[in-house]
PDB file of C-alpha atoms in Angstrom:
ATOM      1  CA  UNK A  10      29.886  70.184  45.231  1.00 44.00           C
ATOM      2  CA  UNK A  11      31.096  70.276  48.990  1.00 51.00           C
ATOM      3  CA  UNK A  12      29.471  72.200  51.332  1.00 54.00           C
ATOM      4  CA  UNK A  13      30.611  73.702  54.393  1.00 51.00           C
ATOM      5  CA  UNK A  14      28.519  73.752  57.097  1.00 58.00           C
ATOM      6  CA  UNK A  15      30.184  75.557  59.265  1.00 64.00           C
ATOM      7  CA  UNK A  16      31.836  78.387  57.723  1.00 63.00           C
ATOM      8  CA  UNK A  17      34.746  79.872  60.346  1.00 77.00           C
ATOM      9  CA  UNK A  18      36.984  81.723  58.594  1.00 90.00           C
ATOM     10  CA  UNK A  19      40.503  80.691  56.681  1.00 93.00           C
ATOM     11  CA  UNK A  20      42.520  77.460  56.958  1.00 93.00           C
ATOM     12  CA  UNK A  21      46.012  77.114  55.168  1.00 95.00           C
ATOM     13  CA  UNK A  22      48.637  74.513  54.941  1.00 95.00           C
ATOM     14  CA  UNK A  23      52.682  75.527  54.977  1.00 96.00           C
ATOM     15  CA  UNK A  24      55.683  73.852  54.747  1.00 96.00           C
ATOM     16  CA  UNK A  25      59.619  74.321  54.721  1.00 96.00           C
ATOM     17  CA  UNK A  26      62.872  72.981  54.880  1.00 94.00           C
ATOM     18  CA  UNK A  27      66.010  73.937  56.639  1.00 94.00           C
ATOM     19  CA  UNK A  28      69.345  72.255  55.620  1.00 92.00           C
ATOM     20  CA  UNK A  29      72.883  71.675  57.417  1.00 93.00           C
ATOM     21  CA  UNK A  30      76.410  70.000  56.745  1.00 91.00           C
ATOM     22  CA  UNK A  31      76.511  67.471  59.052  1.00 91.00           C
ATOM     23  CA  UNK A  32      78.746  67.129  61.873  1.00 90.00           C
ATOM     24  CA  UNK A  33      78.152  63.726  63.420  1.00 89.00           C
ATOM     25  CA  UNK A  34      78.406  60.201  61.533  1.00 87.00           C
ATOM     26  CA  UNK A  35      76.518  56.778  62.797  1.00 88.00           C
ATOM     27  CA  UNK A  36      77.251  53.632  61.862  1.00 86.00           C
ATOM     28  CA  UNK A  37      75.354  50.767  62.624  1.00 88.00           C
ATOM     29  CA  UNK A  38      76.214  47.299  62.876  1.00 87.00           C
ATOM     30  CA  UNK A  39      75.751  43.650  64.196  1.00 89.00           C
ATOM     31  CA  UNK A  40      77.886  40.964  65.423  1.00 88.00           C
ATOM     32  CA  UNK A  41      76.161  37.711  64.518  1.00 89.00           C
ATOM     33  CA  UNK A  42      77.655  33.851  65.347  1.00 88.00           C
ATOM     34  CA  UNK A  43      76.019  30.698  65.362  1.00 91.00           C
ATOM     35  CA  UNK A  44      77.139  27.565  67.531  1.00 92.00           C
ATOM     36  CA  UNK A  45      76.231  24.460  68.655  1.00 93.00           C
ATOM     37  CA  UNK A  46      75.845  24.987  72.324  1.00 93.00           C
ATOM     38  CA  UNK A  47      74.399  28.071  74.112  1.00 92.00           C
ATOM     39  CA  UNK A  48      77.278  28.961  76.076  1.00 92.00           C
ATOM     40  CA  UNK A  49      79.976  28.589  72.930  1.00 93.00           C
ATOM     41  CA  UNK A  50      77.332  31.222  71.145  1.00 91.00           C
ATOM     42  CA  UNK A  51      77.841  33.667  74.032  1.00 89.00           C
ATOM     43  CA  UNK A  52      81.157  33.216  74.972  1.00 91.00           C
ATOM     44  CA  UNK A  53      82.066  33.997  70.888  1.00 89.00           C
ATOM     45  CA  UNK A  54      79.593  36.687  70.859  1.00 87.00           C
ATOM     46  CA  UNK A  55      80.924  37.890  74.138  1.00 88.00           C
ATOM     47  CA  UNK A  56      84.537  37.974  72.886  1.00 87.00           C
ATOM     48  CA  UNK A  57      83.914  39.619  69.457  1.00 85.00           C
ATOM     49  CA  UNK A  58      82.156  42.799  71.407  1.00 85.00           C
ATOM     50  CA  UNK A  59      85.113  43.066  73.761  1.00 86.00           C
ATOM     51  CA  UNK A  60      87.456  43.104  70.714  1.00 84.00           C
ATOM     52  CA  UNK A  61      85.453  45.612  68.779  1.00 83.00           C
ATOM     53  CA  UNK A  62      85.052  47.693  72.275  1.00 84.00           C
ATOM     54  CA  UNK A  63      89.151  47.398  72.336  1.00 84.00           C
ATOM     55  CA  UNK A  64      89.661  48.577  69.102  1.00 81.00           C
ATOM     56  CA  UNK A  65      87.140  51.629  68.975  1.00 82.00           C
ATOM     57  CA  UNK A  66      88.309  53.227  72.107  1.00 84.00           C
ATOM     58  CA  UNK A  67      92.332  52.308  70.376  1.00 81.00           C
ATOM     59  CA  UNK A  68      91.383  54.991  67.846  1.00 76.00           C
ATOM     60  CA  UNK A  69      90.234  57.861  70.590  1.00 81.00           C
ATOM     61  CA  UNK A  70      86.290  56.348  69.769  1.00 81.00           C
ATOM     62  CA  UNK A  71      84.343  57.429  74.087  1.00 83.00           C
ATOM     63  CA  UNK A  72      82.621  54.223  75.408  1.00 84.00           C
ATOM     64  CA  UNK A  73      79.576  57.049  75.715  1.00 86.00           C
ATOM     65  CA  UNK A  74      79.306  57.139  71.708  1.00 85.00           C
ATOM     66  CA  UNK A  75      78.803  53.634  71.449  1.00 86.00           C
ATOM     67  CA  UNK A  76      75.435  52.274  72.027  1.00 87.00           C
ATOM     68  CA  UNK A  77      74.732  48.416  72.365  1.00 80.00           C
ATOM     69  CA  UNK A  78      71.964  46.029  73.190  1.00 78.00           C
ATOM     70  CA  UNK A  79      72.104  42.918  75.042  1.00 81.00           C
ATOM     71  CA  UNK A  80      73.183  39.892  74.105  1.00 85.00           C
ATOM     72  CA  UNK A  81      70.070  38.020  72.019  1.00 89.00           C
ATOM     73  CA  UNK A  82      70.085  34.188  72.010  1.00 90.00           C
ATOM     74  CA  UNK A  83      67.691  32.335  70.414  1.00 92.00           C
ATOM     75  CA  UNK A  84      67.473  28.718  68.493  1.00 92.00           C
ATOM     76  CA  UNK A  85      68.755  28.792  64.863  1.00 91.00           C
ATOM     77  CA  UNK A  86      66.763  26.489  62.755  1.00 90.00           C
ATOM     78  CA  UNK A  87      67.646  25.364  58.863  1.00 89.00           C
ATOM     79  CA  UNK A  88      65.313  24.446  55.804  1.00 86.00           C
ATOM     80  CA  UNK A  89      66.453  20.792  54.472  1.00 85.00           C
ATOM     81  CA  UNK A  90      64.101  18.417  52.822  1.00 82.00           C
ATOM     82  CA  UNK A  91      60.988  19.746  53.719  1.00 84.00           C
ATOM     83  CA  UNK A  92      61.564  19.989  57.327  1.00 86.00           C
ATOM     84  CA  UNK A  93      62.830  22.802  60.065  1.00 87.00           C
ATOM     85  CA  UNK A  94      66.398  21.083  61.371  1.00 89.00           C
ATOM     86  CA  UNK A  95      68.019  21.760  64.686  1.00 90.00           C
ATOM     87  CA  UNK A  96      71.235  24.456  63.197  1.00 90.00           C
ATOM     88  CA  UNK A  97      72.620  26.376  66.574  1.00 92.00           C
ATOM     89  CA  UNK A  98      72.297  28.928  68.646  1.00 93.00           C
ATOM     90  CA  UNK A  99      72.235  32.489  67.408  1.00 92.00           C
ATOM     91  CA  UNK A 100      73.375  34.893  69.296  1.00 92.00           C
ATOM     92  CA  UNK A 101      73.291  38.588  67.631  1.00 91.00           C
ATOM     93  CA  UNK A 102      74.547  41.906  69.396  1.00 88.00           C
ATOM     94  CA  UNK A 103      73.860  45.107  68.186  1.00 89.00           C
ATOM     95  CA  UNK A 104      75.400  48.544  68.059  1.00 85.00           C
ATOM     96  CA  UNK A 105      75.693  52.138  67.008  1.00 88.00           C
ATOM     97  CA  UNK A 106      78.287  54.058  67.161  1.00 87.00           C
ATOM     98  CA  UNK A 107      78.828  58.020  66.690  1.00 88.00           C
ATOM     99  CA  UNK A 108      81.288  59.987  66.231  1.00 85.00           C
ATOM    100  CA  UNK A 109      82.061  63.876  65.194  1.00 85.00           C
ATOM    101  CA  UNK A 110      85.129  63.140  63.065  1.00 83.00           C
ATOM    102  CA  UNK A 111      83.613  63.203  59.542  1.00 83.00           C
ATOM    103  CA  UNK A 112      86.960  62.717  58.019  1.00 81.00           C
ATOM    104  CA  UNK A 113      87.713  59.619  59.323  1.00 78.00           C
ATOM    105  CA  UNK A 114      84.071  57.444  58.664  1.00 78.00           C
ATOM    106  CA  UNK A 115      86.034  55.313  55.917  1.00 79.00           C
ATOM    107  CA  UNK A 116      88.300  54.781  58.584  1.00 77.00           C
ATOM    108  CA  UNK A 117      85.679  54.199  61.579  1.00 76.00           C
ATOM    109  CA  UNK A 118      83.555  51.993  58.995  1.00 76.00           C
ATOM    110  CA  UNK A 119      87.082  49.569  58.038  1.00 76.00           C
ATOM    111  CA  UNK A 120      87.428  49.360  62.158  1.00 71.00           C
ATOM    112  CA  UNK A 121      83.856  47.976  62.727  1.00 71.00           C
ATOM    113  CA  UNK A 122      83.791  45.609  59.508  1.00 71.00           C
ATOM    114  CA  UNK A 123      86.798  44.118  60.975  1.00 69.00           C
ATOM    115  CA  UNK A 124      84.694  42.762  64.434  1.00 71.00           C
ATOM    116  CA  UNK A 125      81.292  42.694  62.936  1.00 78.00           C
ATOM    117  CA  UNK A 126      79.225  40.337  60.686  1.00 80.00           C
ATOM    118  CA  UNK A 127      76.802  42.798  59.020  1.00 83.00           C
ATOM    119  CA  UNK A 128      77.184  46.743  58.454  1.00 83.00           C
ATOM    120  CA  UNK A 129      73.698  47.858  58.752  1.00 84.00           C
ATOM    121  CA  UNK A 130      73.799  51.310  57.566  1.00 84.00           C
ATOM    122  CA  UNK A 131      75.893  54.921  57.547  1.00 85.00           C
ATOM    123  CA  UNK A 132      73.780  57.706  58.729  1.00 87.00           C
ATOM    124  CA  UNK A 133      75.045  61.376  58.847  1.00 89.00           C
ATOM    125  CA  UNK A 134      73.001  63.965  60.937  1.00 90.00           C
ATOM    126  CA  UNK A 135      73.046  67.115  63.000  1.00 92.00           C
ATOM    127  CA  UNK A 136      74.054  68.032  66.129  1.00 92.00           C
ATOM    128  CA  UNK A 137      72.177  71.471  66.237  1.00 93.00           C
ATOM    129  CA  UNK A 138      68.444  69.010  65.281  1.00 92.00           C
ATOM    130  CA  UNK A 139      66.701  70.809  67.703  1.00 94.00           C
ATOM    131  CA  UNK A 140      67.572  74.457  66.382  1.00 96.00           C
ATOM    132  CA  UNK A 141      67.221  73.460  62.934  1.00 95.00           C
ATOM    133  CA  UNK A 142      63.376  71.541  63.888  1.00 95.00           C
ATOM    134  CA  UNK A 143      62.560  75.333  65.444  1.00 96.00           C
ATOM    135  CA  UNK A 144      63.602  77.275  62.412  1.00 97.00           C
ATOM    136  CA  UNK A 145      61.718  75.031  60.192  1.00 96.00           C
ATOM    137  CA  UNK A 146      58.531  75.624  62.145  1.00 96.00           C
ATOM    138  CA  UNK A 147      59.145  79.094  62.346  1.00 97.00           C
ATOM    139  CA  UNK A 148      59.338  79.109  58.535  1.00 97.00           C
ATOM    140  CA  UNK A 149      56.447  76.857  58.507  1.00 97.00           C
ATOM    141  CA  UNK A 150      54.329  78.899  60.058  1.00 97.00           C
ATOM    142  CA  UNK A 151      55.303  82.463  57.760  1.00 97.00           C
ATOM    143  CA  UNK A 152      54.502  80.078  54.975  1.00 97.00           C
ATOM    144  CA  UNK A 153      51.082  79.861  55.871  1.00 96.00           C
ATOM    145  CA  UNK A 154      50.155  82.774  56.728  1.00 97.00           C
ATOM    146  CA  UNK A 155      51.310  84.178  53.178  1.00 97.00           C
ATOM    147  CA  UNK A 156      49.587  81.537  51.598  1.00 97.00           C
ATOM    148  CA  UNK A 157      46.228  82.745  54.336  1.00 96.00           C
ATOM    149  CA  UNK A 158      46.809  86.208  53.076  1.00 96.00           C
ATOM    150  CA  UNK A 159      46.464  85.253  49.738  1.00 96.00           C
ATOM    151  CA  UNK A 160      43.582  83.364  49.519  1.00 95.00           C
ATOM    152  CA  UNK A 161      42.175  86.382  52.183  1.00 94.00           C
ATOM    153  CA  UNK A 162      43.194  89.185  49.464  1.00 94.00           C
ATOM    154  CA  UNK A 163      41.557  87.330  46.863  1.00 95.00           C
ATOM    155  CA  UNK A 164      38.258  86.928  48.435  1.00 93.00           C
ATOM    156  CA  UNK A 165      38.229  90.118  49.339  1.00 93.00           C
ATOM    157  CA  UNK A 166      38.591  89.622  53.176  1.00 92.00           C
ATOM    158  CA  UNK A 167      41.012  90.207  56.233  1.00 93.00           C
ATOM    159  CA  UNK A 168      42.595  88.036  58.039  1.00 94.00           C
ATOM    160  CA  UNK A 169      41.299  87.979  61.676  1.00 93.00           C
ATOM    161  CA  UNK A 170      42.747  86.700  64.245  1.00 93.00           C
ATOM    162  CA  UNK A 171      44.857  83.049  64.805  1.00 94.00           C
ATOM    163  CA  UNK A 172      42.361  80.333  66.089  1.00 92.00           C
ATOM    164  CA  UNK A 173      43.944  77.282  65.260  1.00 92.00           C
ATOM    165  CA  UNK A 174      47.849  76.058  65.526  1.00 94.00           C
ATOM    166  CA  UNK A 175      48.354  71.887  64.434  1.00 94.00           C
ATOM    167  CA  UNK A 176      51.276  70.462  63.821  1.00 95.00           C
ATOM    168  CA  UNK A 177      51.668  68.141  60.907  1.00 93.00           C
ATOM    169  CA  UNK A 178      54.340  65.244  61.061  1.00 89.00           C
ATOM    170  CA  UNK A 179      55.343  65.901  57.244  1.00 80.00           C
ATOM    171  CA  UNK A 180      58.213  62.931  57.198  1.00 70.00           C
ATOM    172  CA  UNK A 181      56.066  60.638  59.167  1.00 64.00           C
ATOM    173  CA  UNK A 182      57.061  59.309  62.286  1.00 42.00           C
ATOM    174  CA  UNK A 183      58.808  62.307  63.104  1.00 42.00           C
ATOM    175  CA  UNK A 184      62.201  61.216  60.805  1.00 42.00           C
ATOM    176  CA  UNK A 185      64.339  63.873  58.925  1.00 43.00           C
ATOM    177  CA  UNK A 186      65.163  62.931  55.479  1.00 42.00           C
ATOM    178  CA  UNK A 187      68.901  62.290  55.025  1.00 39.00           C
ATOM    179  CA  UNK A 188      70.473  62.888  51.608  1.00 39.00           C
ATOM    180  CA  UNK A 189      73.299  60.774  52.719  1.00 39.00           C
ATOM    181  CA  UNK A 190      72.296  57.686  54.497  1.00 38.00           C
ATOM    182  CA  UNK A 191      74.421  54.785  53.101  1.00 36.00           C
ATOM    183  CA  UNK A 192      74.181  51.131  53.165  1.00 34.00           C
ATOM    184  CA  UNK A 193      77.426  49.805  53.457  1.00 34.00           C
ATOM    185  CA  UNK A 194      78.942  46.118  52.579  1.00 37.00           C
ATOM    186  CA  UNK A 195      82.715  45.343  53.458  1.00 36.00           C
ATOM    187  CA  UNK A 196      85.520  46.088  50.376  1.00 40.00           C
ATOM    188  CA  UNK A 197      82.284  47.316  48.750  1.00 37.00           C
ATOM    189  CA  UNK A 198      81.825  51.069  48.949  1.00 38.00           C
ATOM    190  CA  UNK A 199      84.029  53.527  47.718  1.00 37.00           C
ATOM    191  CA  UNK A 200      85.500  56.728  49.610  1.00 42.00           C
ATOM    192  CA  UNK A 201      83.169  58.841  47.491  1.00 42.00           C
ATOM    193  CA  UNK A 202      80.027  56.884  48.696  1.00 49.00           C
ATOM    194  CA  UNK A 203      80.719  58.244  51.901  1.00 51.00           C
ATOM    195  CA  UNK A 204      80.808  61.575  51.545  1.00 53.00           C
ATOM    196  CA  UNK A 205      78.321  63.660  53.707  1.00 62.00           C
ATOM    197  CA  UNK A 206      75.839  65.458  51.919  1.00 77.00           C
ATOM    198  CA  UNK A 207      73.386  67.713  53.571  1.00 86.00           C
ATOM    199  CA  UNK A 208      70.502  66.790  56.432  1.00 89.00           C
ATOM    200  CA  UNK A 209      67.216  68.474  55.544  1.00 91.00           C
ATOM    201  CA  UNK A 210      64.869  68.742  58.250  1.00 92.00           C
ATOM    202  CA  UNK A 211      61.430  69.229  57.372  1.00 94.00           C
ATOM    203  CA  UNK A 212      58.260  70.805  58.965  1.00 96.00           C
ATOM    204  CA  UNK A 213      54.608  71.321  58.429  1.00 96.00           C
ATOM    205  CA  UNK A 214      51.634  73.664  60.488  1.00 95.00           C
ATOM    206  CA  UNK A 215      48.181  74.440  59.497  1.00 95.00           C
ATOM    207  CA  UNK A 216      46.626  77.461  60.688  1.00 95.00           C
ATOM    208  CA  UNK A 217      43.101  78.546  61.393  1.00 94.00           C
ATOM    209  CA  UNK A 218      42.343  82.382  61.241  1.00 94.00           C
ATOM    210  CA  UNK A 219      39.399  84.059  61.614  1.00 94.00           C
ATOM    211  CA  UNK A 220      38.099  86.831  58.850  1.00 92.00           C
ATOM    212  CA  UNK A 221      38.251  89.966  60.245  1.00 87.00           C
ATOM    213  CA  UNK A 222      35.370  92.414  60.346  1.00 77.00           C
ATOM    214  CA  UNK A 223      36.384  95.573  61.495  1.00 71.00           C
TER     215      UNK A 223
END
């Protein structure tokens, strides 16, 4: 049986959820090329971002909602009779781009696919996170008092005062869960596996309260 040593008062656990449409869509991409020389592997590279730069901001897409890295070049090795051969030069750039027009992400997706080598992902989310993050803590926290109170009018007990407040990271590393994060893979995905479904962001508090004695 476990003890407790050091008897304090009441400790409960809450949880909720708040959920949203979403009003912003980010897709994520790569444009990947391999050549035999390090400057042909930029200069491709180079070219293919300007292109997909051209035709983003052709269909209304801000150079502010497009994110990229930098340029990454690095020796491309191949498997071939038991030994590591000399392949190329790889030279991968990344980016994300967001945009507000949920209507047209078939249409944003088709534009990227058309300058990029791999389609990482579709990700819908929320441009009100940091409202929706508050409510859910708000929520959080009612939900543990009531569950405090319970366990308090069971035993017999009031519930003193608040004497501890943590936290809790409930979807780990602070991500929300999206119900419609997509994959996507050129001529592959159909309108309807596109469609926005709702972002659900999550939190979690435990509270401390003292038993009152008056």
């Amino acid at each position: 049986m476990q003890m407790i040593e050091r008897p304090w008062g009441v400790t409960a656990y809450g949880t909720a959820s708040v959920k949203a449409l979403p009003d912003l869509v980010r897709v994520r991409f790569k444009i990947v090329n391999r050549e035999q020389t390090p400057s042909a592997a930029f200069d491709v590279a180079s070219a293919a971002v300007s292109a997909v730069r051209t035709a983003l901001r052709s269909q209304g897409v801000a150079d502010s909602a497009v994110k990229a890295s930098r340029l990454n070049l690095a020796t491309s090795t191949e498997y071939i009779d038991g030994a590591h051969r000399f392949a190329g030069y790889r030279c991968v750039a990344a980016f994300s781009v967001e945009s507000t027009d949920l209507d047209g992400v078939q249409q944003l997706v088709d534009l990227v696919a058309a300058g990029a080598n791999e389609i990482e992902g579709v990700d819908f989310d929320v441009t009100t996170k940091r409202e929706l993050r508050a409510e859910a803590r708000r929520k959080a926290v009612a939900a543990a008092r009531a569950k405090a109170e319970l366990y308090a009018d069971a035993a017999g007990v009031r519930l003193g005062a608040v004497l501890h407040i943590e936290d809790v990271d409930v979807d780990g590393h602070g991500q929300e869960r999206y119900k419609s994060g997509h994959s996507y893979a050129s001529d592959a995905a159909a309108d309807q596996d596109l469609a926005p479904g709702h972002v659900i962001v999550n939190a979690a508090v435990t509270l401390g309260f003292a038993i009152s004695h008056e």
